[in-house]
Amino acid sequence: MPKMTFIERNGEQREVDAPLGLSVLEVAHKHGVDLEGACEGSLACSTCHVIVAPDWFDRLKRPSEDEEDMLDVAFGLQKTSRLGCQIVMTEALDGLTVSLPPSKKAG
């Protein structure tokens, strides 16, 4: 089974099983990783924002215009930011590494 690694907000790395056909958001929820996904993958929010490791970013299919629009409002946006609900696990993504962005704290 493919694996992927989440780098949590505290820097801890968690390698988990990542079943084929599940999104990064679904994999996170399956393993109790703190990735919100408020819209449940319907591309109506940016709460499943992840930062893809640079060596993996170019292996992903390009984001849709709708995903790019949602990323525009994501907190902590970086060059390799994507929405976890839009990255679906395939054999080619075995070993994928993503980081969770810093938490947005209410001030």
GROMACS .gro file of N, CA and C in nm:
model
  321
    1MET      N    1   0.084  -0.118   0.000
    1MET     CA    2   0.000   0.000   0.000
    1MET      C    3   0.089   0.125   0.000
    2PRO      N    4   0.051   0.224  -0.078
    2PRO     CA    5   0.130   0.349  -0.079
    2PRO      C    6   0.136   0.412   0.060
    3LYS      N    7   0.241   0.485   0.082
    3LYS     CA    8   0.260   0.558   0.208
    3LYS      C    9   0.273   0.706   0.175
    4MET      N   10   0.246   0.788   0.275
    4MET     CA   11   0.275   0.931   0.264
    4MET      C   12   0.316   0.980   0.401
    5THR      N   13   0.381   1.095   0.403
    5THR     CA   14   0.429   1.153   0.528
    5THR      C   15   0.366   1.289   0.547
    6PHE      N   16   0.311   1.309   0.666
    6PHE     CA   17   0.262   1.440   0.708
    6PHE      C   18   0.366   1.498   0.802
    7ILE      N   19   0.404   1.624   0.779
    7ILE     CA   20   0.488   1.695   0.875
    7ILE      C   21   0.394   1.788   0.951
    8GLU      N   22   0.372   1.754   1.076
    8GLU     CA   23   0.274   1.826   1.156
    8GLU      C   24   0.327   1.963   1.197
    9ARG      N   25   0.238   2.045   1.252
    9ARG     CA   26   0.273   2.183   1.286
    9ARG      C   27   0.387   2.192   1.387
   10ASN      N   28   0.403   2.088   1.467
   10ASN     CA   29   0.512   2.087   1.566
   10ASN      C   30   0.641   2.030   1.507
   11GLY      N   31   0.641   1.998   1.376
   11GLY     CA   32   0.761   1.946   1.310
   11GLY      C   33   0.771   1.795   1.310
   12GLU      N   34   0.682   1.728   1.383
   12GLU     CA   35   0.685   1.582   1.390
   12GLU      C   36   0.644   1.523   1.255
   13GLN      N   37   0.718   1.422   1.210
   13GLN     CA   38   0.686   1.354   1.085
   13GLN      C   39   0.608   1.228   1.116
   14ARG      N   40   0.499   1.208   1.043
   14ARG     CA   41   0.415   1.088   1.061
   14ARG      C   42   0.398   1.020   0.927
   15GLU      N   43   0.457   0.902   0.911
   15GLU     CA   44   0.436   0.824   0.791
   15GLU      C   45   0.313   0.738   0.812
   16VAL      N   46   0.222   0.741   0.715
   16VAL     CA   47   0.096   0.669   0.727
   16VAL      C   48   0.066   0.593   0.598
   17ASP      N   49  -0.021   0.492   0.608
   17ASP     CA   50  -0.072   0.425   0.490
   17ASP      C   51  -0.164   0.523   0.417
   18ALA      N   52  -0.153   0.526   0.285
   18ALA     CA   53  -0.232   0.618   0.203
   18ALA      C   54  -0.301   0.539   0.092
   19PRO      N   55  -0.418   0.482   0.122
   19PRO     CA   56  -0.485   0.398   0.023
   19PRO      C   57  -0.510   0.468  -0.110
   20LEU      N   58  -0.492   0.394  -0.217
   20LEU     CA   59  -0.515   0.447  -0.351
   20LEU      C   60  -0.658   0.499  -0.362
   21GLY      N   61  -0.673   0.614  -0.429
   21GLY     CA   62  -0.805   0.670  -0.451
   21GLY      C   63  -0.854   0.764  -0.343
   22LEU      N   64  -0.787   0.767  -0.228
   22LEU     CA   65  -0.825   0.860  -0.122
   22LEU      C   66  -0.750   0.991  -0.143
   23SER      N   67  -0.814   1.101  -0.106
   23SER     CA   68  -0.747   1.230  -0.111
   23SER      C   69  -0.655   1.244   0.011
   24VAL      N   70  -0.562   1.336   0.002
   24VAL     CA   71  -0.474   1.365   0.117
   24VAL      C   72  -0.559   1.403   0.238
   25LEU      N   73  -0.667   1.478   0.216
   25LEU     CA   74  -0.758   1.513   0.326
   25LEU      C   75  -0.818   1.388   0.390
   26GLU      N   76  -0.864   1.294   0.308
   26GLU     CA   77  -0.923   1.171   0.362
   26GLU      C   78  -0.818   1.088   0.434
   27VAL      N   79  -0.697   1.082   0.382
   27VAL     CA   80  -0.589   1.009   0.449
   27VAL      C   81  -0.561   1.073   0.585
   28ALA      N   82  -0.556   1.206   0.589
   28ALA     CA   83  -0.533   1.276   0.716
   28ALA      C   84  -0.640   1.241   0.818
   29HIS      N   85  -0.765   1.245   0.778
   29HIS     CA   86  -0.875   1.214   0.871
   29HIS      C   87  -0.868   1.070   0.917
   30LYS      N   88  -0.834   0.979   0.827
   30LYS     CA   89  -0.824   0.836   0.861
   30LYS      C   90  -0.720   0.812   0.972
   31HIS      N   91  -0.616   0.896   0.974
   31HIS     CA   92  -0.507   0.876   1.069
   31HIS      C   93  -0.504   0.981   1.181
   32GLY      N   94  -0.609   1.060   1.195
   32GLY     CA   95  -0.616   1.157   1.305
   32GLY      C   96  -0.521   1.274   1.291
   33VAL      N   97  -0.480   1.307   1.168
   33VAL     CA   98  -0.394   1.423   1.145
   33VAL      C   99  -0.483   1.548   1.149
   34ASP      N  100  -0.434   1.654   1.210
   34ASP     CA  101  -0.512   1.776   1.232
   34ASP      C  102  -0.521   1.861   1.106
   35LEU      N  103  -0.601   1.814   1.010
   35LEU     CA  104  -0.626   1.886   0.885
   35LEU      C  105  -0.778   1.899   0.875
   36GLU      N  106  -0.828   2.023   0.879
   36GLU     CA  107  -0.971   2.043   0.900
   36GLU      C  108  -1.061   1.994   0.787
   37GLY      N  109  -1.058   2.058   0.672
   37GLY     CA  110  -1.147   2.018   0.564
   37GLY      C  111  -1.293   2.052   0.592
   38ALA      N  112  -1.320   2.177   0.627
   38ALA     CA  113  -1.454   2.219   0.668
   38ALA      C  114  -1.562   2.193   0.563
   39CYS      N  115  -1.527   2.204   0.435
   39CYS     CA  116  -1.628   2.186   0.329
   39CYS      C  117  -1.635   2.041   0.282
   40GLU      N  118  -1.561   1.952   0.347
   40GLU     CA  119  -1.561   1.809   0.315
   40GLU      C  120  -1.520   1.780   0.171
   41GLY      N  121  -1.427   1.861   0.120
   41GLY     CA  122  -1.372   1.834  -0.012
   41GLY      C  123  -1.452   1.888  -0.128
   42SER      N  124  -1.542   1.983  -0.104
   42SER     CA  125  -1.626   2.036  -0.211
   42SER      C  126  -1.567   2.162  -0.276
   43LEU      N  127  -1.442   2.195  -0.245
   43LEU     CA  128  -1.372   2.311  -0.301
   43LEU      C  129  -1.442   2.443  -0.266
   44ALA      N  130  -1.494   2.449  -0.143
   44ALA     CA  131  -1.562   2.570  -0.098
   44ALA      C  132  -1.488   2.638   0.017
   45CYS      N  133  -1.369   2.589   0.050
   45CYS     CA  134  -1.290   2.651   0.157
   45CYS      C  135  -1.143   2.619   0.133
   46SER      N  136  -1.058   2.667   0.222
   46SER     CA  137  -0.914   2.637   0.208
   46SER      C  138  -0.859   2.575   0.336
   47THR      N  139  -0.945   2.515   0.418
   47THR     CA  140  -0.901   2.463   0.548
   47THR      C  141  -0.823   2.333   0.538
   48CYS      N  142  -0.813   2.273   0.418
   48CYS     CA  143  -0.730   2.154   0.401
   48CYS      C  144  -0.600   2.188   0.328
   49HIS      N  145  -0.562   2.315   0.336
   49HIS     CA  146  -0.438   2.364   0.274
   49HIS      C  147  -0.319   2.287   0.330
   50VAL      N  148  -0.237   2.234   0.240
   50VAL     CA  149  -0.112   2.168   0.278
   50VAL      C  150   0.000   2.227   0.192
   51ILE      N  151   0.121   2.211   0.239
   51ILE     CA  152   0.239   2.255   0.165
   51ILE      C  153   0.312   2.129   0.119
   52VAL      N  154   0.314   2.111  -0.011
   52VAL     CA  155   0.373   1.991  -0.070
   52VAL      C  156   0.525   2.006  -0.072
   53ALA      N  157   0.596   1.900  -0.035
   53ALA     CA  158   0.742   1.902  -0.042
   53ALA      C  159   0.783   1.938  -0.184
   54PRO      N  160   0.882   2.028  -0.200
   54PRO     CA  161   0.919   2.076  -0.334
   54PRO      C  162   0.948   1.965  -0.435
   55ASP      N  163   1.011   1.856  -0.392
   55ASP     CA  164   1.044   1.750  -0.487
   55ASP      C  165   0.921   1.670  -0.532
   56TRP      N  166   0.808   1.691  -0.467
   56TRP     CA  167   0.684   1.625  -0.507
   56TRP      C  168   0.591   1.717  -0.585
   57PHE      N  169   0.607   1.847  -0.570
   57PHE     CA  170   0.511   1.942  -0.624
   57PHE      C  171   0.489   1.927  -0.775
   58ASP      N  172   0.597   1.914  -0.851
   58ASP     CA  173   0.585   1.905  -0.997
   58ASP      C  174   0.530   1.770  -1.044
   59ARG      N  175   0.520   1.675  -0.954
   59ARG     CA  176   0.464   1.544  -0.992
   59ARG      C  177   0.311   1.544  -0.985
   60LEU      N  178   0.254   1.645  -0.924
   60LEU     CA  179   0.108   1.654  -0.911
   60LEU      C  180   0.049   1.715  -1.037
   61LYS      N  181  -0.076   1.676  -1.067
   61LYS     CA  182  -0.140   1.744  -1.179
   61LYS      C  183  -0.167   1.887  -1.137
   62ARG      N  184  -0.174   1.975  -1.235
   62ARG     CA  185  -0.190   2.118  -1.207
   62ARG      C  186  -0.323   2.143  -1.136
   63PRO      N  187  -0.324   2.242  -1.045
   63PRO     CA  188  -0.450   2.275  -0.977
   63PRO      C  189  -0.551   2.336  -1.074
   64SER      N  190  -0.678   2.309  -1.047
   64SER     CA  191  -0.784   2.369  -1.128
   64SER      C  192  -0.795   2.518  -1.093
   65GLU      N  193  -0.865   2.592  -1.176
   65GLU     CA  194  -0.887   2.734  -1.148
   65GLU      C  195  -0.961   2.751  -1.015
   66ASP      N  196  -1.059   2.662  -0.988
   66ASP     CA  197  -1.133   2.670  -0.862
   66ASP      C  198  -1.040   2.648  -0.742
   67GLU      N  199  -0.948   2.553  -0.754
   67GLU     CA  200  -0.853   2.530  -0.645
   67GLU      C  201  -0.763   2.651  -0.627
   68GLU      N  202  -0.715   2.708  -0.737
   68GLU     CA  203  -0.629   2.827  -0.726
   68GLU      C  204  -0.704   2.942  -0.659
   69ASP      N  205  -0.833   2.958  -0.690
   69ASP     CA  206  -0.913   3.063  -0.626
   69ASP      C  207  -0.921   3.042  -0.475
   70MET      N  208  -0.940   2.917  -0.432
   70MET     CA  209  -0.948   2.888  -0.288
   70MET      C  210  -0.811   2.907  -0.222
   71LEU      N  211  -0.704   2.870  -0.292
   71LEU     CA  212  -0.571   2.888  -0.236
   71LEU      C  213  -0.539   3.036  -0.212
   72ASP      N  214  -0.599   3.123  -0.294
   72ASP     CA  215  -0.575   3.267  -0.277
   72ASP      C  216  -0.615   3.318  -0.139
   73VAL      N  217  -0.705   3.248  -0.071
   73VAL     CA  218  -0.750   3.291   0.062
   73VAL      C  219  -0.693   3.203   0.174
   74ALA      N  220  -0.603   3.112   0.139
   74ALA     CA  221  -0.543   3.023   0.240
   74ALA      C  222  -0.444   3.099   0.327
   75PHE      N  223  -0.442   3.067   0.454
   75PHE     CA  224  -0.347   3.125   0.548
   75PHE      C  225  -0.212   3.056   0.531
   76GLY      N  226  -0.104   3.134   0.526
   76GLY     CA  227   0.031   3.076   0.518
   76GLY      C  228   0.065   3.020   0.381
   77LEU      N  229   0.008   3.077   0.276
   77LEU     CA  230   0.029   3.029   0.139
   77LEU      C  231   0.177   3.031   0.102
   78GLN      N  232   0.221   2.924   0.036
   78GLN     CA  233   0.358   2.914  -0.014
   78GLN      C  234   0.355   2.868  -0.159
   79LYS      N  235   0.472   2.869  -0.225
   79LYS     CA  236   0.481   2.832  -0.367
   79LYS      C  237   0.428   2.692  -0.395
   80THR      N  238   0.445   2.601  -0.302
   80THR     CA  239   0.403   2.462  -0.324
   80THR      C  240   0.274   2.428  -0.249
   81SER      N  241   0.194   2.530  -0.219
   81SER     CA  242   0.066   2.506  -0.150
   81SER      C  243  -0.035   2.441  -0.243
   82ARG      N  244  -0.112   2.349  -0.187
   82ARG     CA  245  -0.224   2.284  -0.257
   82ARG      C  246  -0.333   2.256  -0.154
   83LEU      N  247  -0.451   2.222  -0.203
   83LEU     CA  248  -0.559   2.179  -0.115
   83LEU      C  249  -0.555   2.026  -0.106
   84GLY      N  250  -0.554   1.977   0.017
   84GLY     CA  251  -0.545   1.832   0.037
   84GLY      C  252  -0.659   1.753  -0.024
   85CYS      N  253  -0.775   1.816  -0.037
   85CYS     CA  254  -0.890   1.747  -0.095
   85CYS      C  255  -0.873   1.724  -0.245
   86GLN      N  256  -0.779   1.793  -0.307
   86GLN     CA  257  -0.761   1.784  -0.452
   86GLN      C  258  -0.644   1.696  -0.494
   87ILE      N  259  -0.571   1.642  -0.398
   87ILE     CA  260  -0.460   1.551  -0.428
   87ILE      C  261  -0.508   1.410  -0.397
   88VAL      N  262  -0.525   1.329  -0.500
   88VAL     CA  263  -0.574   1.193  -0.484
   88VAL      C  264  -0.457   1.096  -0.497
   89MET      N  265  -0.448   1.005  -0.403
   89MET     CA  266  -0.335   0.912  -0.399
   89MET      C  267  -0.339   0.814  -0.517
   90THR      N  268  -0.222   0.800  -0.579
   90THR     CA  269  -0.199   0.703  -0.686
   90THR      C  270  -0.068   0.633  -0.653
   91GLU      N  271  -0.038   0.526  -0.726
   91GLU     CA  272   0.091   0.457  -0.706
   91GLU      C  273   0.207   0.555  -0.727
   92ALA      N  274   0.191   0.648  -0.822
   92ALA     CA  275   0.298   0.743  -0.852
   92ALA      C  276   0.326   0.838  -0.736
   93LEU      N  277   0.231   0.851  -0.643
   93LEU     CA  278   0.250   0.941  -0.529
   93LEU      C  279   0.294   0.868  -0.402
   94ASP      N  280   0.331   0.740  -0.416
   94ASP     CA  281   0.382   0.665  -0.301
   94ASP      C  282   0.505   0.737  -0.246
   95GLY      N  283   0.499   0.778  -0.120
   95GLY     CA  284   0.609   0.851  -0.057
   95GLY      C  285   0.585   1.001  -0.048
   96LEU      N  286   0.472   1.049  -0.100
   96LEU     CA  287   0.438   1.191  -0.096
   96LEU      C  288   0.457   1.248   0.044
   97THR      N  289   0.514   1.368   0.052
   97THR     CA  290   0.533   1.437   0.179
   97THR      C  291   0.467   1.574   0.172
   98VAL      N  292   0.383   1.603   0.272
   98VAL     CA  293   0.318   1.734   0.282
   98VAL      C  294   0.334   1.786   0.425
   99SER      N  295   0.343   1.918   0.437
   99SER     CA  296   0.351   1.982   0.567
   99SER      C  297   0.220   2.055   0.594
  100LEU      N  298   0.181   2.059   0.719
  100LEU     CA  299   0.065   2.137   0.759
  100LEU      C  300   0.114   2.279   0.780
  101PRO      N  301   0.041   2.378   0.729
  101PRO     CA  302   0.082   2.518   0.748
  101PRO      C  303   0.065   2.560   0.893
  102PRO      N  304   0.127   2.671   0.933
  102PRO     CA  305   0.108   2.719   1.069
  102PRO      C  306  -0.039   2.744   1.095
  103SER      N  307  -0.082   2.723   1.219
  103SER     CA  308  -0.222   2.749   1.254
  103SER      C  309  -0.251   2.897   1.245
  104LYS      N  310  -0.371   2.926   1.203
  104LYS     CA  311  -0.416   3.066   1.203
  104LYS      C  312  -0.481   3.089   1.340
  105LYS      N  313  -0.418   3.169   1.418
  105LYS     CA  314  -0.467   3.196   1.553
  105LYS      C  315  -0.549   3.323   1.555
  106ALA      N  316  -0.663   3.316   1.620
  106ALA     CA  317  -0.744   3.437   1.637
  106ALA      C  318  -0.671   3.529   1.733
  107GLY      N  319  -0.656   3.654   1.697
  107GLY     CA  320  -0.577   3.745   1.778
  107GLY      C  321  -0.662   3.829   1.858
   0.00000   0.00000   0.00000
